Coordinates of C-alpha atoms and ligand atoms in Angstrom, one line a residue:
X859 CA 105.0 114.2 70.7
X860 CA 103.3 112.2 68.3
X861 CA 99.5 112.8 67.0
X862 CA 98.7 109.3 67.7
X863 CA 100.0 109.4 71.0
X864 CA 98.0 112.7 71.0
X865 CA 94.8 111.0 69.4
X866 CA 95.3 108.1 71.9
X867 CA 95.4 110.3 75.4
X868 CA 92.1 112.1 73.8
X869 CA 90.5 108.9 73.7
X870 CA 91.5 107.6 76.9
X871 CA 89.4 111.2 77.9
X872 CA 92.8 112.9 79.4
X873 CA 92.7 116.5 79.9
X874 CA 95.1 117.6 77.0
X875 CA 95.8 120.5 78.7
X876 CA 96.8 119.3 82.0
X877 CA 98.6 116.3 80.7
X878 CA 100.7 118.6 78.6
X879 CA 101.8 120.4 81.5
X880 CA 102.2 116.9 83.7
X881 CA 104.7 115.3 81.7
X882 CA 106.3 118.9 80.8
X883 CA 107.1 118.6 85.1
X884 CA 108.2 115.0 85.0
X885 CA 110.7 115.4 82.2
X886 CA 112.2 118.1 83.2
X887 CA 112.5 116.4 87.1
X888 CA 113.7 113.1 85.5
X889 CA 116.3 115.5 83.8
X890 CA 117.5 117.3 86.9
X891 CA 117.0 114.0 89.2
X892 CA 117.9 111.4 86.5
X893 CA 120.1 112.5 84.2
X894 CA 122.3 114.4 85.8
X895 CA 124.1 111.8 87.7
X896 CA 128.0 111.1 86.9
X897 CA 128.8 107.7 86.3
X898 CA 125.5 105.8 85.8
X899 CA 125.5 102.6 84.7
X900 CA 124.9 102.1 80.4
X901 CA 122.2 99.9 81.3
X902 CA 119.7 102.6 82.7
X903 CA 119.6 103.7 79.0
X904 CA 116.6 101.1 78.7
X905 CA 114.7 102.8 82.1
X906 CA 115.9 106.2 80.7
X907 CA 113.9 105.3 77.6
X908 CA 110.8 103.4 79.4
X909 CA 110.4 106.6 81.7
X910 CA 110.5 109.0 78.3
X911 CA 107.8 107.1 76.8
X912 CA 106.3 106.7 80.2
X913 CA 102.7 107.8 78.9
X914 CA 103.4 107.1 75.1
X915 CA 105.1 103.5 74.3
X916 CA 104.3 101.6 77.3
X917 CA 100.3 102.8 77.0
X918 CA 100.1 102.2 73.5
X919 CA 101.3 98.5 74.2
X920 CA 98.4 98.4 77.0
X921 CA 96.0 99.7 74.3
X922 CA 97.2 96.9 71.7
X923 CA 96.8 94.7 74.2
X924 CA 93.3 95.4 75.2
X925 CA 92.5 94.9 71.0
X926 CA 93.7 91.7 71.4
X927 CA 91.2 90.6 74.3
X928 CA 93.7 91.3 77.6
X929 CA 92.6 93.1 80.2
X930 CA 94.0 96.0 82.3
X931 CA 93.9 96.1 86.3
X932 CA 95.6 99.1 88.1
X933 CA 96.2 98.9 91.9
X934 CA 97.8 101.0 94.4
X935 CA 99.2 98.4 96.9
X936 CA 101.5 95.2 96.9
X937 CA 98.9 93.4 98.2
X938 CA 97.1 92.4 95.2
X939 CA 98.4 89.7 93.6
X940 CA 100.2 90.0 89.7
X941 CA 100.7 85.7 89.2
X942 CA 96.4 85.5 89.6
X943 CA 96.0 88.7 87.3
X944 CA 98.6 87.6 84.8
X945 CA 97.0 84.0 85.0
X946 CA 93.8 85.2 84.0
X947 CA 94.8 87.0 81.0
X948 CA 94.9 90.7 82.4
X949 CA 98.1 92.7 83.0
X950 CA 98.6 94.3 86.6
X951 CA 100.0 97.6 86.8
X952 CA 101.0 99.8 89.6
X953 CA 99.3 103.1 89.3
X954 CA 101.2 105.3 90.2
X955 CA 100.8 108.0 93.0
X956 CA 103.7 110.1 93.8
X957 CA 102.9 113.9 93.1
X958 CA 100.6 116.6 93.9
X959 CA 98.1 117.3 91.2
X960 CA 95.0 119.7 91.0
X961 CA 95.4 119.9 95.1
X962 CA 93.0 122.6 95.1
X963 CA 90.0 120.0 93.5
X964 CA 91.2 117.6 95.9
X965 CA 91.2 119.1 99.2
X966 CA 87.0 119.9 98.0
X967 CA 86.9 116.3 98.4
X968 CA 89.5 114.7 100.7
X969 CA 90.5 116.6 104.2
X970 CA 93.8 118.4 104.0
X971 CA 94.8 116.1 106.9
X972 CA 95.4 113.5 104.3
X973 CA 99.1 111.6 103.2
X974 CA 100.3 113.1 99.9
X975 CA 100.2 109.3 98.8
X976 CA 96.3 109.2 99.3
X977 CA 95.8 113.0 97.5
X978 CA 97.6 112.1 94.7
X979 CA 95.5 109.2 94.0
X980 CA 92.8 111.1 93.5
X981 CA 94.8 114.9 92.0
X982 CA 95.8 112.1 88.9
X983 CA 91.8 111.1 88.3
X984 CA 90.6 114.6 89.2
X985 CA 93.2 116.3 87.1
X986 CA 92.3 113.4 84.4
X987 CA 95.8 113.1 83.7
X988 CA 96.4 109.3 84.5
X989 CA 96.4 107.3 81.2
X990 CA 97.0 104.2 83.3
X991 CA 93.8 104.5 85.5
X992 CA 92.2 105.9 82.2
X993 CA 93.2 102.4 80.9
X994 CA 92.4 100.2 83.3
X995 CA 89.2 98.1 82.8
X996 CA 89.2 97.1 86.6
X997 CA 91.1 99.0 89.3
X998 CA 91.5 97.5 92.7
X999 CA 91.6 99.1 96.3
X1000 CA 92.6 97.6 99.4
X1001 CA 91.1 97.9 103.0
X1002 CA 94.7 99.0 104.6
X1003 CA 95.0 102.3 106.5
X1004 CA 92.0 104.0 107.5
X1005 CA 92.9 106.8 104.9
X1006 CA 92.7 104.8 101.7
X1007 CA 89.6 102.7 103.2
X1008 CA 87.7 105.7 103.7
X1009 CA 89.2 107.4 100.5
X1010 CA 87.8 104.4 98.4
X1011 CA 84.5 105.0 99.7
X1012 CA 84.6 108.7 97.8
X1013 CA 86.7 107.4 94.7
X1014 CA 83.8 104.9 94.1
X1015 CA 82.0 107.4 92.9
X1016 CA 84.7 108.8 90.4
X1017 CA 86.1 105.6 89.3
X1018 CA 82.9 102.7 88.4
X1019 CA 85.0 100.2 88.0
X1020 CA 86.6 99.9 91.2
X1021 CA 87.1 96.8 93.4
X1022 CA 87.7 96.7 96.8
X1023 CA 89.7 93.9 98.8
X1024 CA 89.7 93.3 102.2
X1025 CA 92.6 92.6 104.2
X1026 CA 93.4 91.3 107.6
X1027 CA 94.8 93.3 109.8
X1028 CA 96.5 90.7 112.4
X1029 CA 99.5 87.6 111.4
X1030 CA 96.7 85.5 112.7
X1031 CA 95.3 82.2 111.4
X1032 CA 92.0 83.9 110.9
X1033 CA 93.9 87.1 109.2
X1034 CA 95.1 84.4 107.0
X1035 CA 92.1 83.0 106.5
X1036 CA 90.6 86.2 105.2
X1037 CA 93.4 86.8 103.1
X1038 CA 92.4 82.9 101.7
X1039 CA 89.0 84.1 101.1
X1040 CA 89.9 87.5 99.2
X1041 CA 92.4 85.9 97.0
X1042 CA 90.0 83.7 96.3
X1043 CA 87.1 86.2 95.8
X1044 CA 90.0 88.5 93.8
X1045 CA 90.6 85.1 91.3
X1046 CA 86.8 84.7 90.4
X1047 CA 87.0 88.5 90.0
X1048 CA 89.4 88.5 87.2
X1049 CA 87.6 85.3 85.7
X1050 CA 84.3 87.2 85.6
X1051 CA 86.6 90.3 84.1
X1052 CA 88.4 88.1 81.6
X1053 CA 85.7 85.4 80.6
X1054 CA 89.0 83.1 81.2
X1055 CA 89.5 80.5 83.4
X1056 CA 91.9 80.1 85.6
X1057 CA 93.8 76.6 85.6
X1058 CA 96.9 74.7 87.3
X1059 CA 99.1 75.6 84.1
X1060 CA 98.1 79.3 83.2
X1061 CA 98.7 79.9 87.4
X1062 CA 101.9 78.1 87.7
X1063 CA 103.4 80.3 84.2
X1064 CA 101.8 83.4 86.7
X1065 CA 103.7 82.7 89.2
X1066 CA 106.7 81.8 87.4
X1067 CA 106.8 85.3 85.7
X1068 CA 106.3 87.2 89.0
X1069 CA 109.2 85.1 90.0
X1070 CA 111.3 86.5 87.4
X1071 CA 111.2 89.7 87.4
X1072 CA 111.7 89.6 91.5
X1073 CA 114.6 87.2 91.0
X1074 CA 116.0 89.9 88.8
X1075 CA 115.5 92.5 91.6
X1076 CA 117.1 90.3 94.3
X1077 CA 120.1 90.4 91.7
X1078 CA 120.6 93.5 91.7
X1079 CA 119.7 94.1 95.3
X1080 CA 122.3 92.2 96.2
X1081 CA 125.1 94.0 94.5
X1082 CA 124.6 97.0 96.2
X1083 CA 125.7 95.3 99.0
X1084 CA 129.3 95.8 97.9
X1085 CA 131.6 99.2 98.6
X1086 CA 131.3 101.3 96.4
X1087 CA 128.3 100.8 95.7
X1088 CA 127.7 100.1 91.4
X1089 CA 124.6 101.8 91.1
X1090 CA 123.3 105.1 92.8
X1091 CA 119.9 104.4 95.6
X1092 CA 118.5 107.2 93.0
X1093 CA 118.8 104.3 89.7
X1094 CA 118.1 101.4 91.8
X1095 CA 115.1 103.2 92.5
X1096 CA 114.0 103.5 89.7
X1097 CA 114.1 99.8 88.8
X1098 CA 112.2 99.4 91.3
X1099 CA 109.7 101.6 90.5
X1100 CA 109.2 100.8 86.9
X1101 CA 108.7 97.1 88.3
X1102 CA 104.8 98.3 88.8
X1103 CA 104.4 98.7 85.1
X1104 CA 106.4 97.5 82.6
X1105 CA 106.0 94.4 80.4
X1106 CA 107.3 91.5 83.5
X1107 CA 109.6 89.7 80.8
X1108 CA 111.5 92.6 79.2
X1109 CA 112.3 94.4 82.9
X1110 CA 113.1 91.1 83.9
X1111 CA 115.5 91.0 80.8
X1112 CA 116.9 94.7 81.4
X1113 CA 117.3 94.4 85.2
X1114 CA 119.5 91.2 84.4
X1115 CA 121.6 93.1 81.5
X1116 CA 121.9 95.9 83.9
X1117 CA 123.4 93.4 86.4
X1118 CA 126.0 92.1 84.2
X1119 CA 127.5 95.4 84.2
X1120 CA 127.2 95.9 87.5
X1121 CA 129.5 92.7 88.3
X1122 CA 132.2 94.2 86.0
X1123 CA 131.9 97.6 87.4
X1124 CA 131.9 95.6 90.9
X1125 CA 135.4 93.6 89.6
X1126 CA 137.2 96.6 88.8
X1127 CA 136.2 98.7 91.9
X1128 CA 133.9 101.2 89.8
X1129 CA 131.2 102.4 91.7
X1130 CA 128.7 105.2 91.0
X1131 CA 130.3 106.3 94.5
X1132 CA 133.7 106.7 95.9
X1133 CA 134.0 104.1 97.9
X1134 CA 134.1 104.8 101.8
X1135 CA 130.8 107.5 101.0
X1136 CA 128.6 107.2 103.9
X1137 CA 125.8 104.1 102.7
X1138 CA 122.1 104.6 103.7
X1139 CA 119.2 102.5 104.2
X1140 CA 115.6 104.0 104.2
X1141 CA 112.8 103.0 105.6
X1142 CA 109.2 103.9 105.8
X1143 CA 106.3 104.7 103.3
X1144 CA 106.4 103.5 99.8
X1145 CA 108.0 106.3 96.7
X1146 CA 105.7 106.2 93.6
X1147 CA 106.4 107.8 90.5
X1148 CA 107.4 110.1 90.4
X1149 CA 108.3 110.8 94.2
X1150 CA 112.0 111.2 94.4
X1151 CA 112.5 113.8 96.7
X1152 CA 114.2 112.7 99.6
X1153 CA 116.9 110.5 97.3
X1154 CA 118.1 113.0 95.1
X1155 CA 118.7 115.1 98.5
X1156 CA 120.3 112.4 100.2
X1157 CA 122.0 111.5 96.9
X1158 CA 123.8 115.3 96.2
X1159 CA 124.5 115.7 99.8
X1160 CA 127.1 112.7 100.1
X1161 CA 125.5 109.7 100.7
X1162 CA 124.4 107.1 98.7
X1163 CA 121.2 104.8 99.7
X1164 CA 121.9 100.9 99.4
X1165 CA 118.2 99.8 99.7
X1166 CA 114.7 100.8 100.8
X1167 CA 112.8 98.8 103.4
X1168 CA 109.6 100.1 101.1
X1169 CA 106.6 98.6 99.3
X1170 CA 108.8 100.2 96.6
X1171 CA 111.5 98.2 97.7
X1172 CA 112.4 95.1 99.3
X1173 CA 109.5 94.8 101.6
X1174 CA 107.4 94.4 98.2
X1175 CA 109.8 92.3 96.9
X1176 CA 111.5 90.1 98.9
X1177 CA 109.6 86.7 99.1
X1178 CA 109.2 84.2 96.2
X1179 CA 106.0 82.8 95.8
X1180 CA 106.7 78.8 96.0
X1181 CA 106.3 77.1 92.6
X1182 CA 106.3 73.4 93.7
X1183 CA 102.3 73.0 94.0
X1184 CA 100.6 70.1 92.4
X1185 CA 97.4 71.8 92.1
X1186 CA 96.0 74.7 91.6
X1187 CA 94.4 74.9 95.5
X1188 CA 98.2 73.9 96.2
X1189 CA 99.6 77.1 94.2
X1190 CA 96.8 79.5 95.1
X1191 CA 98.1 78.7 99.1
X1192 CA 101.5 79.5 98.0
X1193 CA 100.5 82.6 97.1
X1194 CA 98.3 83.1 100.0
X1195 CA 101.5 82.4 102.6
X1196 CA 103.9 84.7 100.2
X1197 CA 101.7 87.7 100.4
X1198 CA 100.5 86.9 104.4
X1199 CA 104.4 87.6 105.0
X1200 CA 104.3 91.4 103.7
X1201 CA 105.0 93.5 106.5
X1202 CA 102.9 96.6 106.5
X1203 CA 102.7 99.1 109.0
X1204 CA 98.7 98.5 109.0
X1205 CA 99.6 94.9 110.8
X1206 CA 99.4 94.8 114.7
X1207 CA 101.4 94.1 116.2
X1208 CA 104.4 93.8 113.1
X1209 CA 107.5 92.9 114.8
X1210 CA 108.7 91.5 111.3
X1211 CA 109.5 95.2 109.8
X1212 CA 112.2 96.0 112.6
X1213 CA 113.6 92.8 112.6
X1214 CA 114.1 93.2 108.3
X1215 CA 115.1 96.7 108.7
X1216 CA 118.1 95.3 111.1
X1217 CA 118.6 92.6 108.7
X1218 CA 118.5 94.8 105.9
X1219 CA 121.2 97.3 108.0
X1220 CA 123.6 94.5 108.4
X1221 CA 123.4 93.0 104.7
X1222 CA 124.0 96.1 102.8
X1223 CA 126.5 97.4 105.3
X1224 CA 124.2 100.8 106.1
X1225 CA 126.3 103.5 108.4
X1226 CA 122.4 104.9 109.5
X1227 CA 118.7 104.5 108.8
X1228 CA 116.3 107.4 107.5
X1229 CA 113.0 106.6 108.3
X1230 CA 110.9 108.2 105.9
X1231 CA 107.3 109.2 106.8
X1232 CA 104.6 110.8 104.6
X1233 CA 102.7 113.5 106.8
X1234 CA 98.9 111.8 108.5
X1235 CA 100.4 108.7 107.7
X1236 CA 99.6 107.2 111.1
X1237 CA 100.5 103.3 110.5
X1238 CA 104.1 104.5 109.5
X1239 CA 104.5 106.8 111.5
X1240 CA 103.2 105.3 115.0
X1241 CA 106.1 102.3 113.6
X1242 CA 108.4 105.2 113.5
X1243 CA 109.4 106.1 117.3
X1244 CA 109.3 102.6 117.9
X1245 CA 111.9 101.6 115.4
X1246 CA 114.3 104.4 116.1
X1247 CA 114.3 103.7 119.9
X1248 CA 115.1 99.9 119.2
X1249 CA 117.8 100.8 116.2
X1250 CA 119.9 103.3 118.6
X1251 CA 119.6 100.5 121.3
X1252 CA 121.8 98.7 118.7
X1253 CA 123.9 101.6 118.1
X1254 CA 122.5 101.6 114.3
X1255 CA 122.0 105.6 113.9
X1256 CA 118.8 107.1 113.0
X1257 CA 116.9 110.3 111.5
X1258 CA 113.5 110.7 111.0
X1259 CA 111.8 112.4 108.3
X1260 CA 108.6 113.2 108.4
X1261 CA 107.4 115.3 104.3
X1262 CA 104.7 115.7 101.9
X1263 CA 104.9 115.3 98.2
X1264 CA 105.6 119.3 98.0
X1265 CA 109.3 121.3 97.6
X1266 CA 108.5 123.7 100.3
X1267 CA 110.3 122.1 102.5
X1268 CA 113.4 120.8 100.7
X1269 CA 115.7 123.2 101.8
X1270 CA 115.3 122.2 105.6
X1271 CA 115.5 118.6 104.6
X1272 CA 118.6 119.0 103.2
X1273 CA 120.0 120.8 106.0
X1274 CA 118.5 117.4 108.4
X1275 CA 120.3 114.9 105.8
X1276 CA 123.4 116.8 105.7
X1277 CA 123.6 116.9 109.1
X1278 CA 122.6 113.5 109.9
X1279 CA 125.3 112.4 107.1
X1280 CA 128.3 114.0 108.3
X1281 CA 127.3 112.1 111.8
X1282 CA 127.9 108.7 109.7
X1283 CA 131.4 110.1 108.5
Ligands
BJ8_1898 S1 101.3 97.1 101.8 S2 102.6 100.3 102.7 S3 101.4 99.7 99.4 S4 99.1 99.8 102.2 S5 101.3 106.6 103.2 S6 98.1 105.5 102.0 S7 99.7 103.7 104.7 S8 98.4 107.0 105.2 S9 100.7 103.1 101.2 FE1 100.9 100.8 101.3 FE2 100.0 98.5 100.6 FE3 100.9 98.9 103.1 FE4 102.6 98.8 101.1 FE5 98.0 105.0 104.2 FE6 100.3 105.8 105.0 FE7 99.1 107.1 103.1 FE8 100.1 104.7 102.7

């Protein structure tokens, strides 16, 4: 590891120490997980590379770009919109929150009844071991579940530059016109962070980029639909994944070379499965960084996942935000209706989610569903019983998992997801 990386993580105030022993645990995961795969596209070289320089490179970009004037805004939910961030000259990333850290200074603060996702979010700051939220001059939290809204109220106090949006809670016209309001609120936000302005042109380029890079994922979302499948759930994830943080135009660049070999492999029946493997779809909770648990379980036991209904995933993904406005009120309402369609389980009622999970089931040919569930997670899993009483009244087969972030309980998952797969057979 470099010294200026070294120097860098110092100044961001990280916890040497800790950090050390953080990415000392993710590479050698990403190894096991990652790495190990047969037959993986050439492609994933470029995500092989962003995820080693994960806290070097890609921070040291951020850095540079703060020099030159930008500003940084981490978030932890889909909800908050990149095209008005990127518009008023600050770069959106996702901050990550997808493994246990310092559990014992957390549970001081949080209950122990909390989701993994939530405990995380607060292990990376207590830990100081997040050079993202380190970096970030504004980070944003969203009114969602009652666990992060109460969460945020505590994490004020640890992180000063925090933001809090509102969201509506019904698909109502007055939970769209609080959405209105916060995107609205949100775009003064960022204009008061930036000292820039933002116009009809610098909006529309926003929202083009978004665009992009999600175009790029619905490419290679749809060529998992094929058998075999080109690319392993494990890699797709990934992409997916690295979508939070990583310059828009290059992924969008390295998704679309990625896909190029994936129509080749797709012409010449190549597959990073034989075909006829059992293909699953999962549903539930969004996987952050560096949360890939269930997959690589599901992955080694003879399956192979062919999308995630997931905020890492298609549910964050799936709708382009309309570039046709003439004005900026015009543009801003676009984005307003694009984000009013995301179908978290915090909406009531959200009769949406189960009908895209059985779209999802029937476009990427899925022999079952695993519902996935972080423990206390009420929203998701209330949604859960629901959706797997309608999806076996359709015959579509189901299993639900409910986990935490931790490997105690790997070895009786496996035995679930081996079990549920040979039912698929
Ligand atoms: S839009 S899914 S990213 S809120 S797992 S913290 S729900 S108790 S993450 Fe989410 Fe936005 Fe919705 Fe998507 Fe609460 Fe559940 Fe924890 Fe969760």
């Amino acid at each position: 590891m470099s010294e200026d990386y070294k120097n860098m993580w110092k100044e961001l105030g990280l916890d040497l120490e800790m950090h050390d022993a953080l990415l000392e645990v993710l590479g050698k995961g990403y190894q096991d997980v990652f790495l190990s795969q047969k037959n993986r596209p050439e492609g994933m070289g470029y995500f092989d590379f962003v995820m080693s320089e994960v806290h070097g490179l890609r921070i040291k970009e951020l850095m540079d770009e703060k020099k030159g004037g930008r500003k940084i805004i981490g978030s932890y939910c889909v909800f908050v919109p990149e095209e008005i961030a990127l518009s008023g000259n600050a770069t959106l990333i996702g901050l990550c929150a997808g493994a246990d850290f310092a559990l014992g200074e957390v549970e001081k603060v949080l209950p122990r009844n909390t989701c993994s996702l939530i405990k995380s979010t607060f292990g990376f700051k207590l830990g100081k071991v997040c050079p993202y939220l380190e970096a970030s001059d504004m980070v944003v939290g969203e009114n969602t579940c009652d666990g992060k809204k109460k969460a945020y109220e505590i994490f004020a106090e640890m992180v000063p530059n925090l933001y809090i949006m509102d969201l509506p809670q019904m698909k109502s016209d007055q939970g769209r016109a609080l959405l209105k309001a916060e995107f609205y609120q949100f775009k003064e936000k960022v204009e008061e962070l930036t000292g820039k302005t933002i116009d009809y042109p610098s909006l529309k380029t926003g929202i083009k980029t978004v665009n992009n890079k999600r175009r790029a994922i619905h490419r290679l979302s749809g060529l998992r639909k094929v058998d075999p499948a080109p690319i392993s759930g494990l890699d797709a994830l990934l992409a997916n994944q690295i979508f939070f943080y990583d310059n828009p135009a290059r992924f969008t660049e390295s998704v679309h070379k990625i896909c190029d070999e994936l129509e080749k492999r797709i012409e010449e029946k190549t597959g990073a499965f034989a075909s006829g493997t059992p293909r699953i779809l999962i549903s539930g909770c969004p996987m952050a960084v560096p949360n890939w648990k269930l997959p690589a379980i599901v992955e080694t036991s003879g399956a192979v996942i062919v999308g995630e209904e997931s905020c890492v995933g298609e549910r964050g993904t799936r709708n382009l935000t309309d570039e046709s406005g003439g004005s900026l009120e015009e543009l801003m309402d676009a984005i307003i209706d694009r984000y009013f369609k995301v179908d978290c389980a915090i909406f009531t009622p959200n009769p949406d989610r189960l009908s895209h999970i059985e779209e999802m089931v029937g476009t990427y040919q899925a022999d079952g569903v695993i519902h996935y569930g972080l423990q206390f997670c009420q929203p998701y899993s209330m949604e859960s019983m629901s959706i797997e009483n309608a999806l076996k009244a359709r015959n579509i087969r189901v299993l639900r998992i409910e986990t935490d972030y931790s490997m105690e309980d790997a070895g009786q998952l496996r035995t679930r997801v081996e079990a549920f797969i040979e039912l698929l057979k």
